[in-house]
Amino acid sequence: MGGPGDDSKNDPILEVNDELKQQDNKGGAEGSSGGNKAKAAIQSTARVGGERDNMAPASGNSIHRSGSRPQLDLSKAAIQGSSEERDPTILLPNQSDDISHLALDIGGSLIKLVYFSRHEDYSNDDKRKKTIKERLGISNGNRISYPVLGGRLHFVKFETNKINECLDFIHSKQLHRRECYPWNPKNLPLGSGIIKATGGGAYKFADLFKERLGVSIEKEDEMDCLVAGANFLLKAIRHEAFTHMEGEKEFVQIDPNDLYPYLLVNVGSGVSIIKVDGEGKFQRVSGTNVGGGTYWGLGRLLTKCKTFDELLELSQKGDNRTIDMLVGDIYGGTDYSKIGLSASTIASSFGKAISENKELEDYRPEDISLSLLRMISYNIGQISYLNALRFGLKRIFFGGFFIRGHAYTMDTISFAVQFWSKGEMQAMFLRHEGFLGALGAFMSYEKHGLDDLMSHQLVERFPMGAPYTGGKIHGPPLGDLNEKISWMEKFVLKGTEITAPVPMIPSKTTGLGGFEVPSSRGSALRSDASALNIGVLHLVPTLEVFPLLADPKAYEPNTIDLSDHSEREYWLTVLSEHLPDLVDKAVASEGGTEDAKRRGDAFARAFSAHLARLMEEPAAYGKLGLANLLELREECLREFQFVDAYRSIKQRENEASLAVLPDLLEELDSMSEEARLLTLIEGVLAANIFDWGSRACVDLYHKGTIIEIYRMSRNKMQRPWRVDDFDAFKERMLGSGSEKPHPHKRALLFVDNSGADIILGMLPLAREFLRRGTEVVLVANSHPALNDVTAMELPDIVAEAAKHCDILRRAAETGGLLVDAMINPSDGSKQNSASPPLMVVENGCGSPCIDLRQVSSELAAMAKDADLIILEGMGRALHTNFNARFKCEALKLAMVKNQRLAEKLIKGNIYDCVCRYEPPCRC
Amino acid sequence: MVDSEQLIFERSDIYDQGRDRESAMDPVDVRFPIKSSPSTSQTSHLALDIGGTLIKLVYFSIDGNEDDRGSDVCETSRDGEFEVVHGAGASPVLRGRLCFAKFETRNIGDCLEFIRADNLHYTGVQHQHGVARDKTFVKVHATGGGAYKFADLFKEKLGILFDKEDEMHCLVGGANFLLKTVPQEAYTYLDGRKEFVQIDHNDLFPYLLVNIGSGVSMIKVEGDGKYERVSGTSLGGGTFLGLGKLLTKCKSFDELLEISQQGNNRAIDMLVGDIYGGMDYSKIGLSSTTIASSFGKAISDIKELEDYKPEDVARSLLRMISNNIGQIAYLNALRFGLKRIFFGGFFIRSHEYTMDTISVAVHFWSRGEAKAMFLRHEGFLGALGAFTSYENPEPQTI
């Protein structure tokens, strides 16, 4: 096998080598019908949790669980995967429309807008999946309703002095008209809606809104909104809060059940300090008049800066020692250690401005800005600490426009809190800090249904513009694909200064893909690199926590901690280096048209920008894990409408593998039970190798058919593997002595790649379980990711495989997989009912990794009767979930195709194998 | 036996030392016990507190008829008061005045000249022992950061060796001394009314001492020598003068204070009423005149610095700093359950508006439960503490 150097050309994470597949093509398969159907499946849509039958009593309208809380109607819910709109949001079309769609926080400098969107168009039911459910009766009554609606929450900012932009935006989206008060449309004529708003401008601009949009502003109490917004964010968004010490951000997971009481410090023009005891239970306990307005006001007078951001920007280059009197200045450079003050402690802000014969003009504006910033931040931190102490509160959250994700501000406040509390309290900040008020106003609509949202139902996505704008998105976001591409092109053409923090190999055909991003220095769009980005919040009520996780609270999907700098740099570089190749594939997948090339270029720029942004500020998109990174890449592809970059590769590979499957099955059937089990596991590990492509493997391909190569690699799987629990697994399966253990009731097989991996590796293993009477559920991606097989493709693959195998055929029939994929009139007997079913469910995600806190409700339902899960492949078994513990038995199978990961994880080498078997966790 | 009770104080007329001095405090008439031990001859009756902004001097000036040796009871006729010295025994007593002076630290040369001209560092010693000036060094108690910074300068120019006294120790010593020995030292100031507070000497502790110099120290005092610096803030007198100088071109602290009296902070501060359209935001207990954001109006106007009246700027600045100090002091008093907060230090300068603002802040945040108190000799706590440490080198317990 090839050495570590071989993987340089290919994605060492989870990549295929198409050269290998092209070679394979000539060894070719005839089963072309499967390929066509796979294509068809891509363009069709899948129902998500669409239990129409169960919803029937509600006569197509919403079911009311209790009180006035709006309920979710899931009929006709669909994953939007059609060719027109390829956004992965799961749509829930048949809502009773009882949701508000727009709320505003109109402050002195910024207008913050939160709006909710969902898409009107939806596709037909997927008959096959519906039939599966009917046959299996798995559409049980456990999950008849969700309290909230699916859709997306968008966060947008406008400058208050450009309020017309904001009005235009609202108007263009028809946000004011369509659904701002839709639950009572009969009583309110069109255009007389009400928009909830908070902030001082809610009064000031009320007439303007009435005039321009014909809507009335309904003013919500500012404090109410702040608290409601903060409560929502802290409960519903994982890792919303973070600490900030010496430039390092660290996300904090807050237990929603242990949130209260806390201190909320809102630093606006002035500062309000609020003690929050619960939902709607709070008290303003203190405040200070030395706040953001003081900073800006004094700053303007002293520096001639025109904007707050300009002033803030200045402070980054300042040195406050020229103007502040430090303890060292008084004590001649020595610390006044007796009272715990170091020489660099500020004894008197602006204290040096008195003793020298300097005028205002003699001081650098940068220094003045920094002195001011330190003075005010420190003071806020101190007063907040004293109030937290007074009420015995452990947590202090800081928000408000003054903070703006500004690193120095946060550091200073944190330092003050830490200093005065002697390390016992920590200042925390919120990623969505600027939107507390707007979000709270949004929450104040009577029937928004957001209260019950849980963190696992929210997925935050970062659209393409994010890295360019930092945390400050001003003006309308770009919606249309063409707009996006044009924006990218225009932006780069402008010749904005480009930096390349990560080396980038030259791209091939597309001529793009360099690691390009406007630097924070050259860009007027972003004034502070440390400002965090705010993505679009996708509300996906159907997502659930995987019920078999032993300890969901302690669960961390990512195995590798990307907060470690060298890890982060390594993986970002890997992704960056692989980009040109990915662009090539993506463009090729769409026929290499001019349009595809243009989109490919835009994708490359956009994703490079994401990577550069994350290199510069790892916390920009929240807590960063490898799983997030890989998903970001897939999302970015989808954003530029590359639905399935590996489509053709997958098809070729599937066809080739299906062609040799009968031979393999025949070989397996000739073995003893014990030998077969080992061969099957070896086969899974061997087939998993097809997911990389070293030159050695390509050479092999010249010499033989896929089955020969498969067998050859299988033969190389010499035990003991680097992690080898096979004996324990075998004992569980076959027992040791005369006593035969009970077969598993249901096994969930989390599958990985298309082609050999699924067809020659996992399907034969699934077949073995079926043969033993175990129900098998193949768990596959909802959306394409690399060459991973998707849940939509699987029924066709299974159908094709079943043509040559009775066991698979009967199981697939029982599982309802053959309904319209393959008519099977030949034997037509009903003896099949004895077979346990083979089923397919989607996992709810479109990433090569899987975060088991957010899986489809289908999978969650399936998991309830499962007593074994098998995670296969690097993405799902190593990069994520390697350390996950489950309530049931778990088998983790993968070949490590990355030297660094092998060393880190198993102290081994590239191509080492992992076969980890874990009995149910008793925690 | 010597202790501070042997010192006799009484108010005297306003004392004006001369043109060298920037300003002067009320001197305090004093009878000063002289130790008969030889070490006494090595001490001076001058003490300094050299801060970042100002140098404060306390020195002893002898009346002339100093030798009331051996008397248990003595009389002074000044102001017709009659005072008794207890337990003086055979100790010699000097009668005279404690005088107070201050200089700006940047004009330290003036201070050196002042000391040299009046031979202050030899005061007492000369009288008692007739020691002529010579090249030997004289030890002088000094505190404040400048006691370190300017040690070499004083040694070189005046032959003064600083006995560096801990700053906090001196502050507390000075405050305890004043509060226990000077009647009518503490007073409240609210709504323009000054009211002296009689402090029961036996019920003095614990209290919070807030010393507002360039920066602000907040000290919890539980007894003589028993104290802890519990808090502080960098927004202090230095901030007022520093920012004030930059914003108004005022040259001195007093000038800045002076113009602030004629100012109106509404021109530049954002009030609650400015935000809520003139209505009180009563829900959270804020009146429309409450300052929501100091200097907050400076952001929305198209005005430049020149367009604001320096008086208004000074006023806003003063309110910002006073209010902030009052608030932090209150929160600290609350934290330790302290009933009394004494404010001292040079920022206050008996300036009415400053005291009023601090008082209002304490009153506001404590909902009337705490009162800010001020000390007549507020600026000289440290210097006084350094001075008294001649007599009380070790912490005393009562």
Short mmCIF file of N, CA and C in Angstrom, two decimals, chain A residues 523-598:
data_model
loop_
_atom_site.label_atom_id
_atom_site.label_comp_id
_atom_site.label_asym_id
_atom_site.label_seq_id
_atom_site.Cartn_x
_atom_site.Cartn_y
_atom_site.Cartn_z
N SER A 523 -10.04 45.59 4.10
CA SER A 523 -11.46 45.58 3.83
C SER A 523 -12.21 46.58 4.67
N ALA A 524 -13.00 47.34 4.02
CA ALA A 524 -13.82 48.29 4.76
C ALA A 524 -15.05 47.61 5.32
N LEU A 525 -15.23 46.38 4.91
CA LEU A 525 -16.44 45.70 5.33
C LEU A 525 -16.37 45.18 6.75
N ARG A 526 -15.15 44.96 7.18
CA ARG A 526 -15.05 44.39 8.52
C ARG A 526 -14.02 45.18 9.30
N SER A 527 -14.42 45.64 10.44
CA SER A 527 -13.49 46.46 11.19
C SER A 527 -12.80 45.68 12.28
N ASP A 528 -13.37 44.59 12.67
CA ASP A 528 -12.72 43.84 13.73
C ASP A 528 -12.83 42.36 13.45
N ALA A 529 -11.68 41.77 13.29
CA ALA A 529 -11.65 40.36 12.90
C ALA A 529 -12.32 39.47 13.94
N SER A 530 -12.34 39.93 15.14
CA SER A 530 -12.83 39.03 16.18
C SER A 530 -14.35 39.03 16.28
N ALA A 531 -14.99 39.92 15.55
CA ALA A 531 -16.45 39.92 15.58
C ALA A 531 -16.94 38.59 15.03
N LEU A 532 -17.87 38.01 15.71
CA LEU A 532 -18.31 36.69 15.30
C LEU A 532 -19.42 36.79 14.26
N ASN A 533 -19.52 35.78 13.46
CA ASN A 533 -20.55 35.76 12.44
C ASN A 533 -21.85 35.21 13.01
N ILE A 534 -22.90 35.69 12.43
CA ILE A 534 -24.20 35.16 12.78
C ILE A 534 -24.79 34.55 11.54
N GLY A 535 -25.10 33.30 11.62
CA GLY A 535 -25.62 32.61 10.45
C GLY A 535 -27.13 32.66 10.40
N VAL A 536 -27.65 31.94 9.49
CA VAL A 536 -29.10 31.80 9.39
C VAL A 536 -29.48 30.59 10.24
N LEU A 537 -30.46 30.81 11.07
CA LEU A 537 -30.86 29.76 11.99
C LEU A 537 -31.96 28.92 11.36
N HIS A 538 -31.63 27.71 11.01
CA HIS A 538 -32.62 26.82 10.43
C HIS A 538 -33.35 26.10 11.55
N LEU A 539 -34.64 26.29 11.54
CA LEU A 539 -35.46 25.61 12.54
C LEU A 539 -35.95 24.31 11.94
N VAL A 540 -35.49 23.23 12.47
CA VAL A 540 -35.88 21.94 11.92
C VAL A 540 -36.50 21.11 13.05
N PRO A 541 -37.80 21.27 13.20
CA PRO A 541 -38.44 20.64 14.36
C PRO A 541 -38.35 19.12 14.34
N THR A 542 -38.08 18.56 13.17
CA THR A 542 -38.07 17.10 13.09
C THR A 542 -36.78 16.51 13.62
N LEU A 543 -35.81 17.33 13.87
CA LEU A 543 -34.56 16.78 14.37
C LEU A 543 -34.71 16.38 15.83
N GLU A 544 -34.05 15.30 16.16
CA GLU A 544 -34.11 14.83 17.53
C GLU A 544 -32.74 14.38 17.99
N VAL A 545 -32.60 14.29 19.29
CA VAL A 545 -31.37 13.73 19.84
C VAL A 545 -31.45 12.22 19.66
N PHE A 546 -30.37 11.63 19.17
CA PHE A 546 -30.35 10.19 18.96
C PHE A 546 -30.60 9.49 20.30
N PRO A 547 -31.67 8.72 20.39
CA PRO A 547 -32.08 8.24 21.72
C PRO A 547 -31.14 7.22 22.34
N LEU A 548 -30.24 6.67 21.55
CA LEU A 548 -29.37 5.64 22.12
C LEU A 548 -28.07 6.19 22.68
N LEU A 549 -27.91 7.51 22.62
CA LEU A 549 -26.72 8.09 23.24
C LEU A 549 -26.78 7.84 24.75
N ALA A 550 -25.67 7.36 25.28
CA ALA A 550 -25.67 7.02 26.71
C ALA A 550 -25.80 8.29 27.56
N ASP A 551 -25.12 9.33 27.15
CA ASP A 551 -25.16 10.56 27.94
C ASP A 551 -25.19 11.76 27.00
N PRO A 552 -26.38 12.12 26.56
CA PRO A 552 -26.48 13.19 25.56
C PRO A 552 -25.84 14.49 26.02
N LYS A 553 -25.89 14.77 27.31
CA LYS A 553 -25.33 16.04 27.79
C LYS A 553 -23.82 16.08 27.62
N ALA A 554 -23.20 14.94 27.87
CA ALA A 554 -21.74 14.91 27.79
C ALA A 554 -21.24 14.63 26.38
N TYR A 555 -22.17 14.30 25.50
CA TYR A 555 -21.77 13.90 24.16
C TYR A 555 -21.10 15.02 23.39
N GLU A 556 -19.98 14.72 22.82
CA GLU A 556 -19.30 15.68 21.94
C GLU A 556 -18.98 14.92 20.66
N PRO A 557 -19.58 15.33 19.57
CA PRO A 557 -19.39 14.55 18.34
C PRO A 557 -17.95 14.52 17.85
N ASN A 558 -17.29 15.67 17.91
CA ASN A 558 -15.96 15.75 17.32
C ASN A 558 -14.90 15.06 18.16
N THR A 559 -14.11 14.24 17.49
CA THR A 559 -13.04 13.54 18.19
C THR A 559 -11.81 14.42 18.32
N ILE A 560 -11.56 15.18 17.26
CA ILE A 560 -10.38 16.05 17.27
C ILE A 560 -10.81 17.45 17.67
N ASP A 561 -10.07 18.01 18.59
CA ASP A 561 -10.40 19.34 19.08
C ASP A 561 -9.72 20.39 18.21
N LEU A 562 -10.53 21.09 17.45
CA LEU A 562 -9.96 22.08 16.54
C LEU A 562 -9.63 23.39 17.24
N SER A 563 -9.86 23.46 18.52
CA SER A 563 -9.40 24.67 19.21
C SER A 563 -7.89 24.62 19.37
N ASP A 564 -7.34 23.45 19.16
CA ASP A 564 -5.88 23.34 19.14
C ASP A 564 -5.36 23.93 17.83
N HIS A 565 -4.43 24.85 17.96
CA HIS A 565 -4.03 25.60 16.78
C HIS A 565 -3.45 24.73 15.67
N SER A 566 -2.58 23.82 16.02
CA SER A 566 -1.92 23.04 14.97
C SER A 566 -2.91 22.10 14.29
N GLU A 567 -3.85 21.56 15.06
CA GLU A 567 -4.88 20.73 14.46
C GLU A 567 -5.70 21.54 13.45
N ARG A 568 -6.05 22.72 13.91
CA ARG A 568 -6.89 23.56 13.08
C ARG A 568 -6.17 23.90 11.78
N GLU A 569 -4.92 24.27 11.92
CA GLU A 569 -4.16 24.66 10.74
C GLU A 569 -4.04 23.49 9.78
N TYR A 570 -3.80 22.32 10.37
CA TYR A 570 -3.66 21.13 9.53
C TYR A 570 -4.93 20.88 8.71
N TRP A 571 -6.03 20.84 9.41
CA TRP A 571 -7.27 20.48 8.71
C TRP A 571 -7.73 21.56 7.74
N LEU A 572 -7.55 22.79 8.13
CA LEU A 572 -7.92 23.87 7.20
C LEU A 572 -7.06 23.81 5.95
N THR A 573 -5.80 23.48 6.14
CA THR A 573 -4.91 23.37 5.00
C THR A 573 -5.31 22.21 4.10
N VAL A 574 -5.65 21.09 4.74
CA VAL A 574 -6.08 19.93 3.98
C VAL A 574 -7.29 20.28 3.11
N LEU A 575 -8.25 20.94 3.74
CA LEU A 575 -9.45 21.30 2.99
C LEU A 575 -9.13 22.28 1.88
N SER A 576 -8.25 23.18 2.18
CA SER A 576 -7.87 24.18 1.19
C SER A 576 -7.17 23.52 0.00
N GLU A 577 -6.29 22.60 0.30
CA GLU A 577 -5.54 21.96 -0.77
C GLU A 577 -6.41 21.09 -1.65
N HIS A 578 -7.43 20.58 -1.04
CA HIS A 578 -8.28 19.71 -1.82
C HIS A 578 -9.30 20.45 -2.67
N LEU A 579 -9.41 21.73 -2.42
CA LEU A 579 -10.48 22.49 -3.05
C LEU A 579 -10.48 22.45 -4.59
N PRO A 580 -9.35 22.67 -5.22
CA PRO A 580 -9.37 22.68 -6.70
C PRO A 580 -9.90 21.37 -7.27
N ASP A 581 -9.50 20.28 -6.65
CA ASP A 581 -9.95 18.98 -7.11
C ASP A 581 -11.46 18.84 -6.97
N LEU A 582 -11.94 19.33 -5.84
CA LEU A 582 -13.38 19.27 -5.60
C LEU A 582 -14.13 20.11 -6.61
N VAL A 583 -13.57 21.27 -6.90
CA VAL A 583 -14.22 22.16 -7.88
C VAL A 583 -14.29 21.46 -9.24
N ASP A 584 -13.19 20.83 -9.61
CA ASP A 584 -13.18 20.08 -10.87
C ASP A 584 -14.30 19.06 -10.93
N LYS A 585 -14.40 18.30 -9.86
CA LYS A 585 -15.42 17.25 -9.82
C LYS A 585 -16.82 17.85 -9.90
N ALA A 586 -16.99 18.92 -9.13
CA ALA A 586 -18.31 19.53 -9.09
C ALA A 586 -18.70 20.05 -10.47
N VAL A 587 -17.75 20.70 -11.11
CA VAL A 587 -18.04 21.25 -12.44
C VAL A 587 -18.31 20.10 -13.42
N ALA A 588 -17.51 19.06 -13.32
CA ALA A 588 -17.70 17.91 -14.20
C ALA A 588 -19.05 17.26 -13.97
N SER A 589 -19.49 17.24 -12.72
CA SER A 589 -20.76 16.58 -12.40
C SER A 589 -21.92 17.27 -13.08
N GLU A 590 -21.72 18.50 -13.49
CA GLU A 590 -22.80 19.22 -14.16
C GLU A 590 -22.47 19.42 -15.62
N GLY A 591 -21.66 18.54 -16.14
CA GLY A 591 -21.39 18.55 -17.56
C GLY A 591 -20.33 19.55 -18.00
N GLY A 592 -19.67 20.16 -17.07
CA GLY A 592 -18.58 21.08 -17.41
C GLY A 592 -19.01 22.28 -18.22
N THR A 593 -20.26 22.69 -18.07
CA THR A 593 -20.76 23.83 -18.84
C THR A 593 -20.16 25.14 -18.33
N GLU A 594 -20.33 26.17 -19.13
CA GLU A 594 -19.83 27.48 -18.72
C GLU A 594 -20.47 27.91 -17.41
N ASP A 595 -21.76 27.64 -17.35
CA ASP A 595 -22.48 27.99 -16.13
C ASP A 595 -21.90 27.26 -14.93
N ALA A 596 -21.62 25.98 -15.13
CA ALA A 596 -21.08 25.19 -14.03
C ALA A 596 -19.71 25.71 -13.63
N LYS A 597 -18.92 26.10 -14.61
CA LYS A 597 -17.58 26.63 -14.30
C LYS A 597 -17.68 27.92 -13.50
N ARG A 598 -18.62 28.74 -13.91
CA ARG A 598 -18.79 30.02 -13.22
C ARG A 598 -19.20 29.79 -11.76
#
